[in-house]
Amino acid sequence: MILELDCGNSFIKWRVIRSPAGAIVSGGVVDSDQALIAAVQALQIEPPARCRLVSVRTEDETTLLADALVFAFGLVVTRASAAQALGGVTNGYVEFERLGLDRWLALLGGYHLAKRACVVIDLGTAVTSDFVSATGEHLGGFICPGMPLMRNQLRTHTRRIRYDDASAERALSSLEPGCSTVEAVERGCMLMLHGFVLTQIEQARAYWGEDFTLFITGGDASMAHQVAPWARVVPDLVFVGLAIACPLD
């Protein structure tokens, strides 16, 4: 068994697979190292013997997690690291090591699946996009606030904007002009997200016409899919890239 981890600043996405190219046994999202270990132990299966992970946490935080996994399961941990070129893709950052590892792995995964020019849009707490040419040249990308950040900034810095998550979800049942504060905020943020996605598509078409693949990943992927229903939604795109960066064969 192999444990795969995508460690963000707030959450850890995990899954257990039977072999490097095997079936997914289980997976989920947790908010702490302890919750991760408990979730894997609760599976009542053969403990994972190996682990590969990508982390955007600090070095100390990532080391603490790796040590806890070794103590709990006695496994071998392999960590993804920055690279100037890998899997047929050349990192486009001037300082290649400063490109976020989650972005790097997602674009590696996208290029591996598409085998042609592609755009990878990851919709999470932040929204990122990355462009990769047909020859594997990473052309760079963009970063902007995602729905959680936009929403929370308005709630935090505007005194009269107060509403709960259930109200926010109901407000997104339509994109008509809002007739309440919650509708106006949620629908406005959604339209900003849609505008970002459409702009990425326009830029990709300026580069490649229609000869490219659009990938959408991340927790809010369904929101972007509304304006690009032809896009490939791949929730585990980072794990596709992780397998390239950390082969365990």
PDB file of C-alpha atoms in Angstrom:
ATOM      1  CA  MET A   1       0.000   0.000   0.000  1.00  0.00           C
ATOM      2  CA  ILE A   2       1.129   3.545  -0.773  1.00  0.00           C
ATOM      3  CA  LEU A   3      -0.026   6.667   1.046  1.00  0.00           C
ATOM      4  CA  GLU A   4      -0.157   9.813  -1.112  1.00  0.00           C
ATOM      5  CA  LEU A   5      -0.436  13.273   0.457  1.00  0.00           C
ATOM      6  CA  ASP A   6      -1.071  16.789  -0.821  1.00  0.00           C
ATOM      7  CA  CYS A   7      -0.309  18.983   2.202  1.00  0.00           C
ATOM      8  CA  GLY A   8      -1.731  22.488   2.006  1.00  0.00           C
ATOM      9  CA  ASN A   9      -1.541  25.236   4.591  1.00  0.00           C
ATOM     10  CA  SER A  10      -4.977  24.417   6.030  1.00  0.00           C
ATOM     11  CA  PHE A  11      -5.813  20.883   4.916  1.00  0.00           C
ATOM     12  CA  ILE A  12      -4.197  17.603   3.912  1.00  0.00           C
ATOM     13  CA  LYS A  13      -5.668  15.729   0.971  1.00  0.00           C
ATOM     14  CA  TRP A  14      -4.812  12.020   1.163  1.00  0.00           C
ATOM     15  CA  ARG A  15      -5.408   8.749  -0.547  1.00  0.00           C
ATOM     16  CA  VAL A  16      -4.165   5.171  -0.271  1.00  0.00           C
ATOM     17  CA  ILE A  17      -3.438   3.190  -3.436  1.00  0.00           C
ATOM     18  CA  ARG A  18      -2.490  -0.474  -3.819  1.00  0.00           C
ATOM     19  CA  SER A  19       0.609   0.089  -5.966  1.00  0.00           C
ATOM     20  CA  PRO A  20       2.247   2.925  -7.944  1.00  0.00           C
ATOM     21  CA  ALA A  21      -0.301   2.398 -10.731  1.00  0.00           C
ATOM     22  CA  GLY A  22      -2.936   0.594  -8.684  1.00  0.00           C
ATOM     23  CA  ALA A  23      -6.501   1.187  -7.619  1.00  0.00           C
ATOM     24  CA  ILE A  24      -7.459   3.802  -5.047  1.00  0.00           C
ATOM     25  CA  VAL A  25      -8.381   2.125  -1.770  1.00  0.00           C
ATOM     26  CA  SER A  26      -9.607   5.197   0.086  1.00  0.00           C
ATOM     27  CA  GLY A  27      -8.994   8.901   0.547  1.00  0.00           C
ATOM     28  CA  GLY A  28     -10.239  12.128   2.020  1.00  0.00           C
ATOM     29  CA  VAL A  29      -9.391  15.536   3.413  1.00  0.00           C
ATOM     30  CA  VAL A  30      -8.317  16.239   7.009  1.00  0.00           C
ATOM     31  CA  ASP A  31      -7.295  19.319   8.937  1.00  0.00           C
ATOM     32  CA  SER A  32      -4.401  18.005  11.044  1.00  0.00           C
ATOM     33  CA  ASP A  33      -1.564  15.480  11.153  1.00  0.00           C
ATOM     34  CA  GLN A  34      -3.321  13.576  13.945  1.00  0.00           C
ATOM     35  CA  ALA A  35      -6.566  13.383  11.958  1.00  0.00           C
ATOM     36  CA  LEU A  36      -4.652  11.993   8.992  1.00  0.00           C
ATOM     37  CA  ILE A  37      -3.045   9.217  11.015  1.00  0.00           C
ATOM     38  CA  ALA A  38      -6.382   8.354  12.632  1.00  0.00           C
ATOM     39  CA  ALA A  39      -8.121   8.219   9.245  1.00  0.00           C
ATOM     40  CA  VAL A  40      -5.534   5.848   7.775  1.00  0.00           C
ATOM     41  CA  GLN A  41      -5.520   3.651  10.877  1.00  0.00           C
ATOM     42  CA  ALA A  42      -9.315   3.419  10.721  1.00  0.00           C
ATOM     43  CA  LEU A  43      -9.186   1.787   7.285  1.00  0.00           C
ATOM     44  CA  GLN A  44      -8.378  -1.610   8.830  1.00  0.00           C
ATOM     45  CA  ILE A  45      -6.181  -2.619   5.922  1.00  0.00           C
ATOM     46  CA  GLU A  46      -2.548  -3.516   5.557  1.00  0.00           C
ATOM     47  CA  PRO A  47      -0.612  -0.426   6.728  1.00  0.00           C
ATOM     48  CA  PRO A  48       1.020   1.578   3.924  1.00  0.00           C
ATOM     49  CA  ALA A  49       4.677   0.697   3.479  1.00  0.00           C
ATOM     50  CA  ARG A  50       5.557   3.794   1.480  1.00  0.00           C
ATOM     51  CA  CYS A  51       4.439   7.404   1.329  1.00  0.00           C
ATOM     52  CA  ARG A  52       4.988  10.117  -1.245  1.00  0.00           C
ATOM     53  CA  LEU A  53       3.959  13.653  -0.501  1.00  0.00           C
ATOM     54  CA  VAL A  54       3.973  17.213  -1.737  1.00  0.00           C
ATOM     55  CA  SER A  55       3.838  20.020   0.788  1.00  0.00           C
ATOM     56  CA  VAL A  56       3.549  23.799   0.673  1.00  0.00           C
ATOM     57  CA  ARG A  57       4.043  23.938   4.449  1.00  0.00           C
ATOM     58  CA  THR A  58       7.242  25.076   6.127  1.00  0.00           C
ATOM     59  CA  GLU A  59      10.172  22.696   6.233  1.00  0.00           C
ATOM     60  CA  ASP A  60       9.720  22.162   9.977  1.00  0.00           C
ATOM     61  CA  GLU A  61       5.986  21.423   9.655  1.00  0.00           C
ATOM     62  CA  THR A  62       6.573  18.967   6.827  1.00  0.00           C
ATOM     63  CA  THR A  63       9.338  17.201   8.750  1.00  0.00           C
ATOM     64  CA  LEU A  64       7.087  16.868  11.802  1.00  0.00           C
ATOM     65  CA  LEU A  65       4.410  15.227   9.657  1.00  0.00           C
ATOM     66  CA  ALA A  66       6.896  12.882   8.005  1.00  0.00           C
ATOM     67  CA  ASP A  67       8.299  11.861  11.396  1.00  0.00           C
ATOM     68  CA  ALA A  68       4.799  11.214  12.743  1.00  0.00           C
ATOM     69  CA  LEU A  69       4.012   8.968   9.768  1.00  0.00           C
ATOM     70  CA  VAL A  70       7.213   6.987  10.220  1.00  0.00           C
ATOM     71  CA  PHE A  71       6.417   6.528  13.919  1.00  0.00           C
ATOM     72  CA  ALA A  72       2.798   5.487  13.255  1.00  0.00           C
ATOM     73  CA  PHE A  73       3.332   3.167  10.289  1.00  0.00           C
ATOM     74  CA  GLY A  74       7.065   2.507   9.962  1.00  0.00           C
ATOM     75  CA  LEU A  75       6.914   3.562   6.319  1.00  0.00           C
ATOM     76  CA  VAL A  76       9.402   5.227   3.972  1.00  0.00           C
ATOM     77  CA  VAL A  77       8.552   8.836   3.059  1.00  0.00           C
ATOM     78  CA  THR A  78       9.515  10.372  -0.285  1.00  0.00           C
ATOM     79  CA  ARG A  79       8.986  14.115  -0.729  1.00  0.00           C
ATOM     80  CA  ALA A  80       8.515  15.974  -4.004  1.00  0.00           C
ATOM     81  CA  SER A  81      10.999  18.775  -4.614  1.00  0.00           C
ATOM     82  CA  ALA A  82      11.462  21.606  -7.076  1.00  0.00           C
ATOM     83  CA  ALA A  83      13.001  20.838 -10.460  1.00  0.00           C
ATOM     84  CA  GLN A  84      14.044  22.884 -13.461  1.00  0.00           C
ATOM     85  CA  ALA A  85      12.789  20.182 -15.829  1.00  0.00           C
ATOM     86  CA  LEU A  86      10.850  16.960 -15.322  1.00  0.00           C
ATOM     87  CA  GLY A  87       8.434  14.749 -17.216  1.00  0.00           C
ATOM     88  CA  GLY A  88       9.014  16.596 -20.464  1.00  0.00           C
ATOM     89  CA  VAL A  89       8.172  19.985 -18.891  1.00  0.00           C
ATOM     90  CA  THR A  90      10.584  22.878 -18.407  1.00  0.00           C
ATOM     91  CA  ASN A  91       9.839  25.100 -15.408  1.00  0.00           C
ATOM     92  CA  GLY A  92       9.149  28.636 -16.624  1.00  0.00           C
ATOM     93  CA  TYR A  93       9.954  30.537 -13.434  1.00  0.00           C
ATOM     94  CA  VAL A  94      13.120  32.633 -13.425  1.00  0.00           C
ATOM     95  CA  GLU A  95      13.859  31.068 -10.033  1.00  0.00           C
ATOM     96  CA  PHE A  96      12.404  27.614 -10.651  1.00  0.00           C
ATOM     97  CA  GLU A  97      12.440  26.632  -6.976  1.00  0.00           C
ATOM     98  CA  ARG A  98       9.986  29.437  -6.159  1.00  0.00           C
ATOM     99  CA  LEU A  99       7.148  27.956  -8.192  1.00  0.00           C
ATOM    100  CA  GLY A 100       4.721  26.383  -5.724  1.00  0.00           C
ATOM    101  CA  LEU A 101       5.154  22.629  -5.657  1.00  0.00           C
ATOM    102  CA  ASP A 102       1.411  22.027  -5.896  1.00  0.00           C
ATOM    103  CA  ARG A 103       1.282  24.139  -9.076  1.00  0.00           C
ATOM    104  CA  TRP A 104       4.347  22.397 -10.491  1.00  0.00           C
ATOM    105  CA  LEU A 105       2.905  18.944  -9.935  1.00  0.00           C
ATOM    106  CA  ALA A 106      -0.515  19.916 -11.307  1.00  0.00           C
ATOM    107  CA  LEU A 107       0.969  21.238 -14.547  1.00  0.00           C
ATOM    108  CA  LEU A 108       3.202  18.155 -14.818  1.00  0.00           C
ATOM    109  CA  GLY A 109       0.091  16.022 -14.432  1.00  0.00           C
ATOM    110  CA  GLY A 110      -1.839  18.077 -16.977  1.00  0.00           C
ATOM    111  CA  TYR A 111       0.878  17.868 -19.603  1.00  0.00           C
ATOM    112  CA  HIS A 112       1.269  14.137 -18.991  1.00  0.00           C
ATOM    113  CA  LEU A 113      -2.454  13.558 -19.559  1.00  0.00           C
ATOM    114  CA  ALA A 114      -2.907  15.963 -22.465  1.00  0.00           C
ATOM    115  CA  LYS A 115       0.316  15.317 -24.379  1.00  0.00           C
ATOM    116  CA  ARG A 116      -0.196  18.715 -26.019  1.00  0.00           C
ATOM    117  CA  ALA A 117      -0.532  22.368 -25.019  1.00  0.00           C
ATOM    118  CA  CYS A 118      -2.609  22.814 -21.891  1.00  0.00           C
ATOM    119  CA  VAL A 119      -3.859  25.250 -19.283  1.00  0.00           C
ATOM    120  CA  VAL A 120      -4.239  24.099 -15.690  1.00  0.00           C
ATOM    121  CA  ILE A 121      -6.609  26.079 -13.462  1.00  0.00           C
ATOM    122  CA  ASP A 122      -6.653  25.144  -9.780  1.00  0.00           C
ATOM    123  CA  LEU A 123      -9.543  26.586  -7.790  1.00  0.00           C
ATOM    124  CA  GLY A 124      -8.955  26.470  -4.067  1.00  0.00           C
ATOM    125  CA  THR A 125      -8.407  29.074  -1.365  1.00  0.00           C
ATOM    126  CA  ALA A 126      -6.364  30.820  -4.035  1.00  0.00           C
ATOM    127  CA  VAL A 127      -6.925  30.370  -7.759  1.00  0.00           C
ATOM    128  CA  THR A 128      -3.939  29.620  -9.973  1.00  0.00           C
ATOM    129  CA  SER A 129      -3.484  29.049 -13.678  1.00  0.00           C
ATOM    130  CA  ASP A 130      -0.488  27.767 -15.611  1.00  0.00           C
ATOM    131  CA  PHE A 131       0.195  27.542 -19.345  1.00  0.00           C
ATOM    132  CA  VAL A 132       2.278  24.759 -20.897  1.00  0.00           C
ATOM    133  CA  SER A 133       3.125  24.677 -24.612  1.00  0.00           C
ATOM    134  CA  ALA A 134       2.941  21.615 -26.836  1.00  0.00           C
ATOM    135  CA  THR A 135       6.717  21.202 -26.443  1.00  0.00           C
ATOM    136  CA  GLY A 136       6.488  21.215 -22.646  1.00  0.00           C
ATOM    137  CA  GLU A 137       7.589  24.801 -22.044  1.00  0.00           C
ATOM    138  CA  HIS A 138       5.937  26.273 -18.965  1.00  0.00           C
ATOM    139  CA  LEU A 139       5.027  29.806 -20.036  1.00  0.00           C
ATOM    140  CA  GLY A 140       4.117  31.014 -16.553  1.00  0.00           C
ATOM    141  CA  GLY A 141       0.792  31.641 -14.906  1.00  0.00           C
ATOM    142  CA  PHE A 142      -1.391  33.744 -12.663  1.00  0.00           C
ATOM    143  CA  ILE A 143      -2.500  33.749  -9.020  1.00  0.00           C
ATOM    144  CA  CYS A 144      -5.569  35.472  -7.608  1.00  0.00           C
ATOM    145  CA  PRO A 145      -7.892  35.081  -4.592  1.00  0.00           C
ATOM    146  CA  GLY A 146     -10.347  32.209  -4.716  1.00  0.00           C
ATOM    147  CA  MET A 147     -13.926  32.259  -3.480  1.00  0.00           C
ATOM    148  CA  PRO A 148     -12.995  31.675   0.195  1.00  0.00           C
ATOM    149  CA  LEU A 149     -10.502  34.557   0.206  1.00  0.00           C
ATOM    150  CA  MET A 150     -12.774  36.982  -1.636  1.00  0.00           C
ATOM    151  CA  ARG A 151     -15.693  36.143   0.638  1.00  0.00           C
ATOM    152  CA  ASN A 152     -13.674  36.364   3.845  1.00  0.00           C
ATOM    153  CA  GLN A 153     -12.044  39.659   2.898  1.00  0.00           C
ATOM    154  CA  LEU A 154     -15.441  41.253   2.385  1.00  0.00           C
ATOM    155  CA  ARG A 155     -16.763  39.792   5.614  1.00  0.00           C
ATOM    156  CA  THR A 156     -13.696  40.909   7.552  1.00  0.00           C
ATOM    157  CA  HIS A 157     -13.298  44.425   6.198  1.00  0.00           C
ATOM    158  CA  THR A 158     -16.906  45.459   5.626  1.00  0.00           C
ATOM    159  CA  ARG A 159     -18.779  45.717   8.914  1.00  0.00           C
ATOM    160  CA  ARG A 160     -22.284  45.290   7.556  1.00  0.00           C
ATOM    161  CA  ILE A 161     -21.547  42.130   5.566  1.00  0.00           C
ATOM    162  CA  ARG A 162     -22.431  39.272   7.880  1.00  0.00           C
ATOM    163  CA  TYR A 163     -23.941  35.943   6.849  1.00  0.00           C
ATOM    164  CA  ASP A 164     -23.359  32.232   7.350  1.00  0.00           C
ATOM    165  CA  ASP A 165     -22.169  29.536   4.970  1.00  0.00           C
ATOM    166  CA  ALA A 166     -25.642  28.087   4.471  1.00  0.00           C
ATOM    167  CA  SER A 167     -26.896  31.466   3.283  1.00  0.00           C
ATOM    168  CA  ALA A 168     -23.916  31.713   0.942  1.00  0.00           C
ATOM    169  CA  GLU A 169     -24.715  28.347  -0.615  1.00  0.00           C
ATOM    170  CA  ARG A 170     -28.353  29.286  -1.160  1.00  0.00           C
ATOM    171  CA  ALA A 171     -27.330  32.593  -2.753  1.00  0.00           C
ATOM    172  CA  LEU A 172     -25.474  30.762  -5.527  1.00  0.00           C
ATOM    173  CA  SER A 173     -28.611  29.072  -6.813  1.00  0.00           C
ATOM    174  CA  SER A 174     -28.744  31.876  -9.393  1.00  0.00           C
ATOM    175  CA  LEU A 175     -26.478  34.503 -10.920  1.00  0.00           C
ATOM    176  CA  GLU A 176     -29.189  37.122 -11.292  1.00  0.00           C
ATOM    177  CA  PRO A 177     -28.432  40.510  -9.676  1.00  0.00           C
ATOM    178  CA  GLY A 178     -28.622  40.034  -5.911  1.00  0.00           C
ATOM    179  CA  CYS A 179     -31.515  41.428  -3.902  1.00  0.00           C
ATOM    180  CA  SER A 180     -29.767  40.940  -0.553  1.00  0.00           C
ATOM    181  CA  THR A 181     -26.222  41.478   0.658  1.00  0.00           C
ATOM    182  CA  VAL A 182     -25.413  37.769   0.704  1.00  0.00           C
ATOM    183  CA  GLU A 183     -26.676  37.349  -2.862  1.00  0.00           C
ATOM    184  CA  ALA A 184     -24.800  40.414  -4.080  1.00  0.00           C
ATOM    185  CA  VAL A 185     -21.514  39.310  -2.496  1.00  0.00           C
ATOM    186  CA  GLU A 186     -21.641  35.626  -3.425  1.00  0.00           C
ATOM    187  CA  ARG A 187     -22.793  36.202  -6.987  1.00  0.00           C
ATOM    188  CA  GLY A 188     -20.321  39.036  -7.471  1.00  0.00           C
ATOM    189  CA  CYS A 189     -17.429  36.848  -6.321  1.00  0.00           C
ATOM    190  CA  MET A 190     -18.643  34.034  -8.555  1.00  0.00           C
ATOM    191  CA  LEU A 191     -18.747  36.335 -11.582  1.00  0.00           C
ATOM    192  CA  MET A 192     -15.183  37.489 -10.823  1.00  0.00           C
ATOM    193  CA  LEU A 193     -14.075  33.851 -10.757  1.00  0.00           C
ATOM    194  CA  HIS A 194     -15.882  33.179 -14.029  1.00  0.00           C
ATOM    195  CA  GLY A 195     -14.211  36.226 -15.563  1.00  0.00           C
ATOM    196  CA  PHE A 196     -10.794  34.938 -14.545  1.00  0.00           C
ATOM    197  CA  VAL A 197     -11.443  31.555 -16.141  1.00  0.00           C
ATOM    198  CA  LEU A 198     -12.744  33.095 -19.362  1.00  0.00           C
ATOM    199  CA  THR A 199      -9.682  35.348 -19.567  1.00  0.00           C
ATOM    200  CA  GLN A 200      -7.390  32.312 -19.298  1.00  0.00           C
ATOM    201  CA  ILE A 201      -9.272  30.651 -22.142  1.00  0.00           C
ATOM    202  CA  GLU A 202      -8.943  33.785 -24.282  1.00  0.00           C
ATOM    203  CA  GLN A 203      -5.193  33.899 -23.655  1.00  0.00           C
ATOM    204  CA  ALA A 204      -4.805  30.204 -24.474  1.00  0.00           C
ATOM    205  CA  ARG A 205      -6.684  30.690 -27.740  1.00  0.00           C
ATOM    206  CA  ALA A 206      -4.394  33.596 -28.596  1.00  0.00           C
ATOM    207  CA  TYR A 207      -1.444  31.202 -28.176  1.00  0.00           C
ATOM    208  CA  TRP A 208      -2.806  28.014 -29.711  1.00  0.00           C
ATOM    209  CA  GLY A 209      -6.235  28.564 -31.269  1.00  0.00           C
ATOM    210  CA  GLU A 210      -8.359  25.599 -30.217  1.00  0.00           C
ATOM    211  CA  ASP A 211      -5.414  23.198 -30.037  1.00  0.00           C
ATOM    212  CA  PHE A 212      -5.079  22.942 -26.252  1.00  0.00           C
ATOM    213  CA  THR A 213      -6.621  21.142 -23.285  1.00  0.00           C
ATOM    214  CA  LEU A 214      -8.106  23.005 -20.346  1.00  0.00           C
ATOM    215  CA  PHE A 215      -7.798  21.235 -17.003  1.00  0.00           C
ATOM    216  CA  ILE A 216      -9.768  22.293 -13.941  1.00  0.00           C
ATOM    217  CA  THR A 217      -8.910  21.013 -10.496  1.00  0.00           C
ATOM    218  CA  GLY A 218      -9.323  22.052  -6.858  1.00  0.00           C
ATOM    219  CA  GLY A 219     -12.179  22.195  -4.395  1.00  0.00           C
ATOM    220  CA  ASP A 220     -14.204  24.784  -6.329  1.00  0.00           C
ATOM    221  CA  ALA A 221     -13.704  23.195  -9.748  1.00  0.00           C
ATOM    222  CA  SER A 222     -17.455  22.907 -10.301  1.00  0.00           C
ATOM    223  CA  MET A 223     -17.754  26.694 -10.254  1.00  0.00           C
ATOM    224  CA  ALA A 224     -15.428  27.081 -13.236  1.00  0.00           C
ATOM    225  CA  HIS A 225     -16.982  24.179 -15.072  1.00  0.00           C
ATOM    226  CA  GLN A 226     -20.141  26.259 -15.450  1.00  0.00           C
ATOM    227  CA  VAL A 227     -18.393  28.543 -17.962  1.00  0.00           C
ATOM    228  CA  ALA A 228     -16.166  25.875 -19.533  1.00  0.00           C
ATOM    229  CA  PRO A 229     -18.213  22.658 -19.619  1.00  0.00           C
ATOM    230  CA  TRP A 230     -15.833  21.147 -22.177  1.00  0.00           C
ATOM    231  CA  ALA A 231     -12.873  21.341 -19.780  1.00  0.00           C
ATOM    232  CA  ARG A 232     -11.387  18.204 -18.218  1.00  0.00           C
ATOM    233  CA  VAL A 233     -12.115  18.165 -14.490  1.00  0.00           C
ATOM    234  CA  VAL A 234      -9.408  16.129 -12.730  1.00  0.00           C
ATOM    235  CA  PRO A 235      -9.751  16.425  -8.938  1.00  0.00           C
ATOM    236  CA  ASP A 236      -6.522  14.487  -8.261  1.00  0.00           C
ATOM    237  CA  LEU A 237      -4.309  16.243 -10.814  1.00  0.00           C
ATOM    238  CA  VAL A 238      -1.637  16.993  -8.204  1.00  0.00           C
ATOM    239  CA  PHE A 239      -1.395  13.262  -7.467  1.00  0.00           C
ATOM    240  CA  VAL A 240      -0.852  12.563 -11.170  1.00  0.00           C
ATOM    241  CA  GLY A 241       2.145  14.898 -11.042  1.00  0.00           C
ATOM    242  CA  LEU A 242       3.284  13.491  -7.705  1.00  0.00           C
ATOM    243  CA  ALA A 243       3.648  10.044  -9.270  1.00  0.00           C
ATOM    244  CA  ILE A 244       5.920  11.595 -11.913  1.00  0.00           C
ATOM    245  CA  ALA A 245       8.014  13.493  -9.360  1.00  0.00           C
ATOM    246  CA  CYS A 246       8.265  10.581  -6.912  1.00  0.00           C
ATOM    247  CA  PRO A 247       8.210   7.283  -8.841  1.00  0.00           C
ATOM    248  CA  LEU A 248       8.097   4.266  -6.545  1.00  0.00           C
ATOM    249  CA  ASP A 249       8.520   1.435  -9.056  1.00  0.00           C
TER     250      ASP A 249
END
